[in-house]
mmCIF file of C-alpha atoms and ligand atoms in Angstrom:
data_model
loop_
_atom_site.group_PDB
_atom_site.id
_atom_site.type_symbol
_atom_site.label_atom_id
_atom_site.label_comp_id
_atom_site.label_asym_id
_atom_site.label_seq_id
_atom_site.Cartn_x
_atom_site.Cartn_y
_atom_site.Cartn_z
ATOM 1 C CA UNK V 1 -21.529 7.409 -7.642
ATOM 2 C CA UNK V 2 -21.118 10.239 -5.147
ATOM 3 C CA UNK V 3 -21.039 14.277 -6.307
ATOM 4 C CA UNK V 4 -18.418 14.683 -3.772
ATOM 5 C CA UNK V 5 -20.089 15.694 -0.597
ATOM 6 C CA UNK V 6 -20.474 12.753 1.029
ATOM 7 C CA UNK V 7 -18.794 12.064 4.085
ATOM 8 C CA UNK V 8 -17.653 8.518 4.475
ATOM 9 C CA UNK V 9 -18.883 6.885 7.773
ATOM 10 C CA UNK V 10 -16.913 7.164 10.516
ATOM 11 C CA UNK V 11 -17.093 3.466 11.673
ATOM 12 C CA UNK V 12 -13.766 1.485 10.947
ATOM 13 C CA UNK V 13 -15.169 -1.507 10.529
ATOM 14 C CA UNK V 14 -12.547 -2.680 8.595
ATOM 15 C CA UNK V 15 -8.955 -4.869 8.287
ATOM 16 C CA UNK V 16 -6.911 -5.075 11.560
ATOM 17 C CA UNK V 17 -4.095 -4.468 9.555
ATOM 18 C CA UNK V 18 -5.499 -0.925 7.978
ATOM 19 C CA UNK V 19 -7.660 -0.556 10.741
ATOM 20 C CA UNK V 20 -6.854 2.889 12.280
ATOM 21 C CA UNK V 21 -6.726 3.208 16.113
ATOM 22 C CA UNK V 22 -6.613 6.207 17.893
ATOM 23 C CA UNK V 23 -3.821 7.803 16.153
ATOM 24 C CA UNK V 24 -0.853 5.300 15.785
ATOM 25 C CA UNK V 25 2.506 6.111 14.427
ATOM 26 C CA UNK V 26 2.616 6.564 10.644
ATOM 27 C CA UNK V 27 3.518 2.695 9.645
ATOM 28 C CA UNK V 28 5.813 0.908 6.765
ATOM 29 C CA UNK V 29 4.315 -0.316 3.613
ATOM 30 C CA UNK V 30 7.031 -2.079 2.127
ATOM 31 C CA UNK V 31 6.491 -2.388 -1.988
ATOM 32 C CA UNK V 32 8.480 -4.880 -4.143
ATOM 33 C CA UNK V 33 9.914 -4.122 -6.825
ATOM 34 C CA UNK V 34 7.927 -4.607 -10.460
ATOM 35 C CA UNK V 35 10.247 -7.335 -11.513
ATOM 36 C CA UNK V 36 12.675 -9.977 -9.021
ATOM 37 C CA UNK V 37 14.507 -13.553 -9.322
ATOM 38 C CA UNK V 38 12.974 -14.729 -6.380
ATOM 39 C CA UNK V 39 15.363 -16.969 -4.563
ATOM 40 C CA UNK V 40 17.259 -13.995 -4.156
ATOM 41 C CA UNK V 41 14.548 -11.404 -3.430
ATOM 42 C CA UNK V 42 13.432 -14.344 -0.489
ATOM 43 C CA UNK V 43 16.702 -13.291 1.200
ATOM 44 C CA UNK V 44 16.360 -9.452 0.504
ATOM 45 C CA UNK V 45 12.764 -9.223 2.029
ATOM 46 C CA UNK V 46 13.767 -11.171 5.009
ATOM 47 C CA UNK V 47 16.561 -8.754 5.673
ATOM 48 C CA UNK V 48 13.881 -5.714 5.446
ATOM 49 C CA UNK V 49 11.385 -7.276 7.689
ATOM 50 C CA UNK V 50 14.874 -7.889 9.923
ATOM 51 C CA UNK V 51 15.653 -4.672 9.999
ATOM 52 C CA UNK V 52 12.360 -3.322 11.531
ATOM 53 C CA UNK V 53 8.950 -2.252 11.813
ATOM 54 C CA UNK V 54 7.211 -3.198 8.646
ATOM 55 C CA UNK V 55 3.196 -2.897 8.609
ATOM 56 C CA UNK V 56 2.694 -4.861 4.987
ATOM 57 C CA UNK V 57 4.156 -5.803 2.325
ATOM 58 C CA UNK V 58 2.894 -5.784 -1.393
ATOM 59 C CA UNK V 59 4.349 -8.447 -4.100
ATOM 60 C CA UNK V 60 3.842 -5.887 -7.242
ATOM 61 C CA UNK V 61 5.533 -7.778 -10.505
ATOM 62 C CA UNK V 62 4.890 -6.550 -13.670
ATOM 63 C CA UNK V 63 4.193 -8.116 -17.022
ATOM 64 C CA UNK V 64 4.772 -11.607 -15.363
ATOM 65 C CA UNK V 65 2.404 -15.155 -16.208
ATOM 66 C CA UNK V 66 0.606 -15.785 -13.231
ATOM 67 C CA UNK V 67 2.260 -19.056 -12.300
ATOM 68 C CA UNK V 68 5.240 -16.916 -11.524
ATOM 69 C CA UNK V 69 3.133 -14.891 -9.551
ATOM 70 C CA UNK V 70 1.696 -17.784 -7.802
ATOM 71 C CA UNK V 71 5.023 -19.302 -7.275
ATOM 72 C CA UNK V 72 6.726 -15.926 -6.214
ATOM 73 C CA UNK V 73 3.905 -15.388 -3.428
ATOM 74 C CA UNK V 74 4.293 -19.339 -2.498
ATOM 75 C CA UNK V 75 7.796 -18.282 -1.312
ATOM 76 C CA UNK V 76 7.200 -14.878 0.138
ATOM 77 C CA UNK V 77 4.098 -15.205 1.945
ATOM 78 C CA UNK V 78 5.380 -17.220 4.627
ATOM 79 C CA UNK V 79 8.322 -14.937 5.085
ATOM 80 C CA UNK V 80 5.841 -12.310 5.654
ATOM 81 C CA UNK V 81 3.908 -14.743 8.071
ATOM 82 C CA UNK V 82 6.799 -15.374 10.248
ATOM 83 C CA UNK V 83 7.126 -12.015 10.712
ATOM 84 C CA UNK V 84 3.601 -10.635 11.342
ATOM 85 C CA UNK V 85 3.539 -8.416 8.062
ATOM 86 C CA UNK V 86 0.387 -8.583 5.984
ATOM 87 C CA UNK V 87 0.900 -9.713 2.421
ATOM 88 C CA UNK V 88 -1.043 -8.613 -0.026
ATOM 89 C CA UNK V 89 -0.685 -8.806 -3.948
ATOM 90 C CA UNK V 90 -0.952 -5.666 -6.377
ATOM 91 C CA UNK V 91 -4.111 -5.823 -9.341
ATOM 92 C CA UNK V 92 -5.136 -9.111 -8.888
ATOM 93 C CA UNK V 93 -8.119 -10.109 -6.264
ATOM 94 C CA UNK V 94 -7.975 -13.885 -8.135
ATOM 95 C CA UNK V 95 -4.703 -14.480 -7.507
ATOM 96 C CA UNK V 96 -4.320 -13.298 -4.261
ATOM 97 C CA UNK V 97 -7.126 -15.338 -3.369
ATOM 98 C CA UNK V 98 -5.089 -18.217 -5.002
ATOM 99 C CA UNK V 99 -2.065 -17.328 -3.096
ATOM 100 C CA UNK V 100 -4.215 -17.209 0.268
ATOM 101 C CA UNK V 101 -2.819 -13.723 0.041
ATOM 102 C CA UNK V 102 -3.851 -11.135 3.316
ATOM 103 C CA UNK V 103 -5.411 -8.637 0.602
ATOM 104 C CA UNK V 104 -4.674 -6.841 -2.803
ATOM 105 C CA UNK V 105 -4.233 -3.678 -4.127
ATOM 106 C CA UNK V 106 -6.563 -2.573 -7.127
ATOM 107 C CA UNK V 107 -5.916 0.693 -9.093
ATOM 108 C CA UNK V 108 -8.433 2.342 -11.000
ATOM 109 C CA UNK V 109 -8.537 -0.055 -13.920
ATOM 110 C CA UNK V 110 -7.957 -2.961 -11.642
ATOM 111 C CA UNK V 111 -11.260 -4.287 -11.121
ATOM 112 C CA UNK V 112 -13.944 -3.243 -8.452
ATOM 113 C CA UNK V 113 -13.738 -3.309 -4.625
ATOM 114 C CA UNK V 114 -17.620 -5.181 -4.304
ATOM 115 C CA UNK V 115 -16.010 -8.322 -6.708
ATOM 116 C CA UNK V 116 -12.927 -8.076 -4.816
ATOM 117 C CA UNK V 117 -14.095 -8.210 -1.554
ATOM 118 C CA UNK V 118 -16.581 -11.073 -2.733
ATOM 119 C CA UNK V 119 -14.138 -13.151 -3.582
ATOM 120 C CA UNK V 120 -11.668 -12.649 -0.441
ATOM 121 C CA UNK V 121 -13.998 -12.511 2.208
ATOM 122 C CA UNK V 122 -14.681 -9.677 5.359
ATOM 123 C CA UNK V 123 -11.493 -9.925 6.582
ATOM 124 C CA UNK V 124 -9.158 -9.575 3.575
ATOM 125 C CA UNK V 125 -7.595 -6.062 3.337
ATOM 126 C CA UNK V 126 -8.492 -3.743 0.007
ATOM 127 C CA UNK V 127 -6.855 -1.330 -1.015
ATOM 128 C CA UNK V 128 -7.469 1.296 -3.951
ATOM 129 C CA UNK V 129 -5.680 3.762 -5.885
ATOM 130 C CA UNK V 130 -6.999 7.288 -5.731
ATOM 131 C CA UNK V 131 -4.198 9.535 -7.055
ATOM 132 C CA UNK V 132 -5.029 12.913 -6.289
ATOM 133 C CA UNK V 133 -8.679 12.767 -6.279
ATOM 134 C CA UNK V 134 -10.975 13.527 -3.173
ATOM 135 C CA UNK V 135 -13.682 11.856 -5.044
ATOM 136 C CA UNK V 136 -11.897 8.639 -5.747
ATOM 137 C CA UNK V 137 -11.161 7.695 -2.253
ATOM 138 C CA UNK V 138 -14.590 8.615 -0.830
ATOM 139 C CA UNK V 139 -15.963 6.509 -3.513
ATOM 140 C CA UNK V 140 -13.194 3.765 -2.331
ATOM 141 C CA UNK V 141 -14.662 4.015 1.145
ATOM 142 C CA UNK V 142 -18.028 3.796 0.120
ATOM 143 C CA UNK V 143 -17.422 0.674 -1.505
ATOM 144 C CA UNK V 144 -15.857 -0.940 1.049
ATOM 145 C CA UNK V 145 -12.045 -0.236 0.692
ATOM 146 C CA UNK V 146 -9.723 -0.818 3.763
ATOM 147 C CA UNK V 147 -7.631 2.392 2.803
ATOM 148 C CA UNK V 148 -7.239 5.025 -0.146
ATOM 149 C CA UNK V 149 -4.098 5.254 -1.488
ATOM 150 C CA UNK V 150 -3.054 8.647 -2.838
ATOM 151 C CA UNK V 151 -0.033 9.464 -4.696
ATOM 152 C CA UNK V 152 2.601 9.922 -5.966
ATOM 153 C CA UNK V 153 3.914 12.998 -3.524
ATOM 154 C CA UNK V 154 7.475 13.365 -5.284
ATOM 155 C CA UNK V 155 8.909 12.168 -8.343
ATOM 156 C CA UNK V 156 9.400 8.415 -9.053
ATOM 157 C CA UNK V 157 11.389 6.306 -11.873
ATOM 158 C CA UNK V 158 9.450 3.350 -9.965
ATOM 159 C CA UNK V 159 6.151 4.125 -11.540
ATOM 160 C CA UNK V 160 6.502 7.441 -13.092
ATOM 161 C CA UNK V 161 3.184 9.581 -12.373
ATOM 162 C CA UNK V 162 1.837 12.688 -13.606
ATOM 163 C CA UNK V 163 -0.234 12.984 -10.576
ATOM 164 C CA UNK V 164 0.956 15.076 -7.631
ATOM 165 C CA UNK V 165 -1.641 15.239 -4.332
ATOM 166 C CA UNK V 166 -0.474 18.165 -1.915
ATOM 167 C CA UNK V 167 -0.022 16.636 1.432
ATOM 168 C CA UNK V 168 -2.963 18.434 2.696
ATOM 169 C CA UNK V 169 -5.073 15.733 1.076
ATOM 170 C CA UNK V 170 -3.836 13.551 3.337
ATOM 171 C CA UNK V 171 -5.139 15.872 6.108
ATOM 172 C CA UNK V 172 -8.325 16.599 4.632
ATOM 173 C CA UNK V 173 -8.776 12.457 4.521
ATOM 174 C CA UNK V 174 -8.161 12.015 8.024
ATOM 175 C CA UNK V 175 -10.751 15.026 8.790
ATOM 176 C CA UNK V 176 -13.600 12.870 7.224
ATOM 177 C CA UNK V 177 -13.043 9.433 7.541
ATOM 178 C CA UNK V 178 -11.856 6.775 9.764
ATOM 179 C CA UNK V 179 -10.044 5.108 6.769
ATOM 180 C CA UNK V 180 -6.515 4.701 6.991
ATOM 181 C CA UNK V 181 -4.955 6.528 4.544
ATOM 182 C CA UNK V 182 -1.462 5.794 2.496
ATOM 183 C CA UNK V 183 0.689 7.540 0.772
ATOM 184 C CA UNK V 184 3.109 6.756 -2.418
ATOM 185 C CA UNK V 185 5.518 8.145 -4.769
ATOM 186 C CA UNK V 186 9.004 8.915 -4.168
ATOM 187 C CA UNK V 187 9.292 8.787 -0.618
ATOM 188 C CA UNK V 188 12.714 8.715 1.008
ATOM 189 C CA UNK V 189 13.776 9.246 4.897
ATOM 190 C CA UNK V 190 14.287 12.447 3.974
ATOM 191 C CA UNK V 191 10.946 13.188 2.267
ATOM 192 C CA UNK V 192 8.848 11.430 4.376
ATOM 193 C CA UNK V 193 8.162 14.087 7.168
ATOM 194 C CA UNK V 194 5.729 16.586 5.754
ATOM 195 C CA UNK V 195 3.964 13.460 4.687
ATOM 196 C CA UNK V 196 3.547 11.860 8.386
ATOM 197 C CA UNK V 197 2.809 15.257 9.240
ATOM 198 C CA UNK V 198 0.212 15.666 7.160
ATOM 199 C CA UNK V 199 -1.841 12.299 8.268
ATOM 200 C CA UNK V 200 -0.318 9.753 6.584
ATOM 201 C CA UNK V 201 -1.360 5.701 8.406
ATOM 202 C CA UNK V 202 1.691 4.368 5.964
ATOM 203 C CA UNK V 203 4.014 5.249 3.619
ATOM 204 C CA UNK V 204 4.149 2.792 1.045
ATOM 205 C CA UNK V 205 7.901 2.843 -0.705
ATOM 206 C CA UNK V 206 9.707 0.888 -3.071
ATOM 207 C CA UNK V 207 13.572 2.175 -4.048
ATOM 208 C CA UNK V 208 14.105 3.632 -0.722
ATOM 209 C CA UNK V 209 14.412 0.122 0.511
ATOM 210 C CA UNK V 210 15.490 -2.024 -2.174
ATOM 211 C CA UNK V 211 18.388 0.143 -3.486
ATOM 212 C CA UNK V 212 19.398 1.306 -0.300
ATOM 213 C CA UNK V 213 22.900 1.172 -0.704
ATOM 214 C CA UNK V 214 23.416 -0.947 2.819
ATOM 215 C CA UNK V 215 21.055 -2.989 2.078
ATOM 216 C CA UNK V 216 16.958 -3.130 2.799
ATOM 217 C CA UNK V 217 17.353 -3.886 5.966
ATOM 218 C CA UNK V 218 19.242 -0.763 6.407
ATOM 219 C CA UNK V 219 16.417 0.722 4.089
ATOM 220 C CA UNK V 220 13.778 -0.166 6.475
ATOM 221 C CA UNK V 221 15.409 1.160 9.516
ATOM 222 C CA UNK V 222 15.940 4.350 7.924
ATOM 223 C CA UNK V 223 12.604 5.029 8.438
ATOM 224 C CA UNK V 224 11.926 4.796 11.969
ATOM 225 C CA UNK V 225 13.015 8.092 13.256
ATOM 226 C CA UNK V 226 11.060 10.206 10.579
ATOM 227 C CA UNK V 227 7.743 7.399 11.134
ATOM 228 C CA UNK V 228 8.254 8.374 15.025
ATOM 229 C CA UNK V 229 8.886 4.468 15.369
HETATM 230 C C1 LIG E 301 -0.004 1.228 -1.908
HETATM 231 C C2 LIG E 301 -0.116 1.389 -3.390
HETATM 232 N N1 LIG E 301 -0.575 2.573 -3.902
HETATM 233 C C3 LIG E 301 -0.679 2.722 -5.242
HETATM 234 C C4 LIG E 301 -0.318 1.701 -6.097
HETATM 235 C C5 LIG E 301 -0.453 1.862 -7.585
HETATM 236 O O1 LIG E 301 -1.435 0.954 -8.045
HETATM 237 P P1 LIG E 301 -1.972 1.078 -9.556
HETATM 238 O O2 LIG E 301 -2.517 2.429 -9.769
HETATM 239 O O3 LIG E 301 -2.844 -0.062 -9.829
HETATM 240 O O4 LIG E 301 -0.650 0.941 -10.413
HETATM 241 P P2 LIG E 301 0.287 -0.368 -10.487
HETATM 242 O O5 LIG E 301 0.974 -0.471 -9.139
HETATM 243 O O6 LIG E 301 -0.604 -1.532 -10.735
HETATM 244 O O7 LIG E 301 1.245 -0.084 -11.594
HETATM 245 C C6 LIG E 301 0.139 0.502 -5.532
HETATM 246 N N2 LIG E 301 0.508 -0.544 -6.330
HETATM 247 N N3 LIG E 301 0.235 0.365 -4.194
HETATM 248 C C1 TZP E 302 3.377 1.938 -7.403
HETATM 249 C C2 TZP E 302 3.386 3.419 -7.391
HETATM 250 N N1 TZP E 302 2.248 4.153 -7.529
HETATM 251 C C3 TZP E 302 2.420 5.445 -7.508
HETATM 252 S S1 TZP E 302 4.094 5.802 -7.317
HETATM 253 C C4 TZP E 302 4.523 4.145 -7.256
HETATM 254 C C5 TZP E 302 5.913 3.664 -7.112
HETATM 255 C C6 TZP E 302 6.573 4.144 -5.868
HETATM 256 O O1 TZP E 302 7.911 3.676 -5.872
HETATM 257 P P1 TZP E 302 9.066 4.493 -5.147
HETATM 258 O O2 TZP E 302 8.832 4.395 -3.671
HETATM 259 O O3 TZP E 302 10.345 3.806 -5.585
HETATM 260 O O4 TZP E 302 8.991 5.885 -5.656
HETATM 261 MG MG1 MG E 303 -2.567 -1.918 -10.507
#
């Protein structure tokens, strides 16, 4: 456990994907939504990743058996393959292993980063849930995360969340660690620029693409102005 004043090394030995270079544009984290029919979602995810830069994407379905999960990455992963965007599956380090997913996303109750990365190997990218806390994402990065995740900035019907980090801890993480950082909650086009601003690698959104009312593909583009794309 740390008491909070520990810096997290500066050496990014971690995911290409999350890997931070010098300074690159803030990046696309495209989020599904928590429930799809997934012929149809196949179509609607191609059409994002069509419609422009997209770092990674992250199946997140909710309160569905894991052979849907399974069967639901079997069709998206290579859709995400063709188009160089890392896949990675929300909670579940078994099943993305099962999948052959890129990486998972584990929040706080989502099992540790140690078993995770055990079971997915050096390369795999790991991501954790911090909220609003300083102290959860340096103890992320001391256990081996390939980026914090802190959220959510604005108000969400996605995943409704009583936390609410300032931007500035997005700032503050980039002042003591090499870890790319990403951001969550609510973020729009029109949100997003006090976010980048503050530090932010990605911006991880779900309803500003999927219920953009042209379309994802048209939800995805949206972004590239404020992301400096
Ligand atoms: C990029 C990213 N950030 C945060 C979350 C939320 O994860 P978690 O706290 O585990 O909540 P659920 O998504 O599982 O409801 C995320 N999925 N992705
Ligand atoms: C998964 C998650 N974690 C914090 S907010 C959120 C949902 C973000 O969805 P949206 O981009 O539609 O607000
Ligand atoms: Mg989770």
């Amino acid at each position: 456990m740390t008491n909070g004043d520990e810096l997290i090394p500066l050496d990014p030995g971690f995911g290409d994907r999350f890997a931070r270079q010098a300074r690159p544009a803030c990046q696309l984290y495209v989020v599904s939504p928590p429930a799809i029919v997934v012929a149809e979602f196949a179509d609607h995810l191609r059409a994002a990743l069509q419609g422009g830069p997209v770092a990674a994407f992250q199946l997140r379905l909710k309160d569905v058996p894991d052979a849907d999960v399974l069967r639901a990455c079997a069709a998206l992963l290579p859709i995400c393959q063709a188009h160089d965007v890392a896949f990675l599956l929300n909670d579940r380090a078994d099943l993305a292993k099962a999948a052959g997913a890129d990486g998972v996303h584990l929040g706080q109750s989502d099992g540790g980063i140690k078993d995770a990365r055990a079971l997915l190997g050096p390369e795999a990218q790991i991501g954790r849930t911090c909220h609003d806390s300083r102290h959860l994402a340096m103890e992320a990065g001391e256990e081996g995360a390939d980026y914090v995740a802190f959220g959510a900035f604005y108000e969400t019907t996605t995943k409704p969340s009583h936390y609410r980090p300032a931007p500035e801890i997005l700032t503050w993480w980039t002042t003591i660690s090499q870890l790319p950082c990403v951001a969550i909650g609510g973020i729009t086009p029109a949100n997003a620029a006090p976010i980048v601003a503050a530090g932010a690698d990605f911006v991880a959104v779900v309803n500003a693409v999927w219920q953009h009312p042209d379309g994802p593909g048209a939800g995805v583009r949206a972004f590239e102005a404020v992301l400096g794309g």
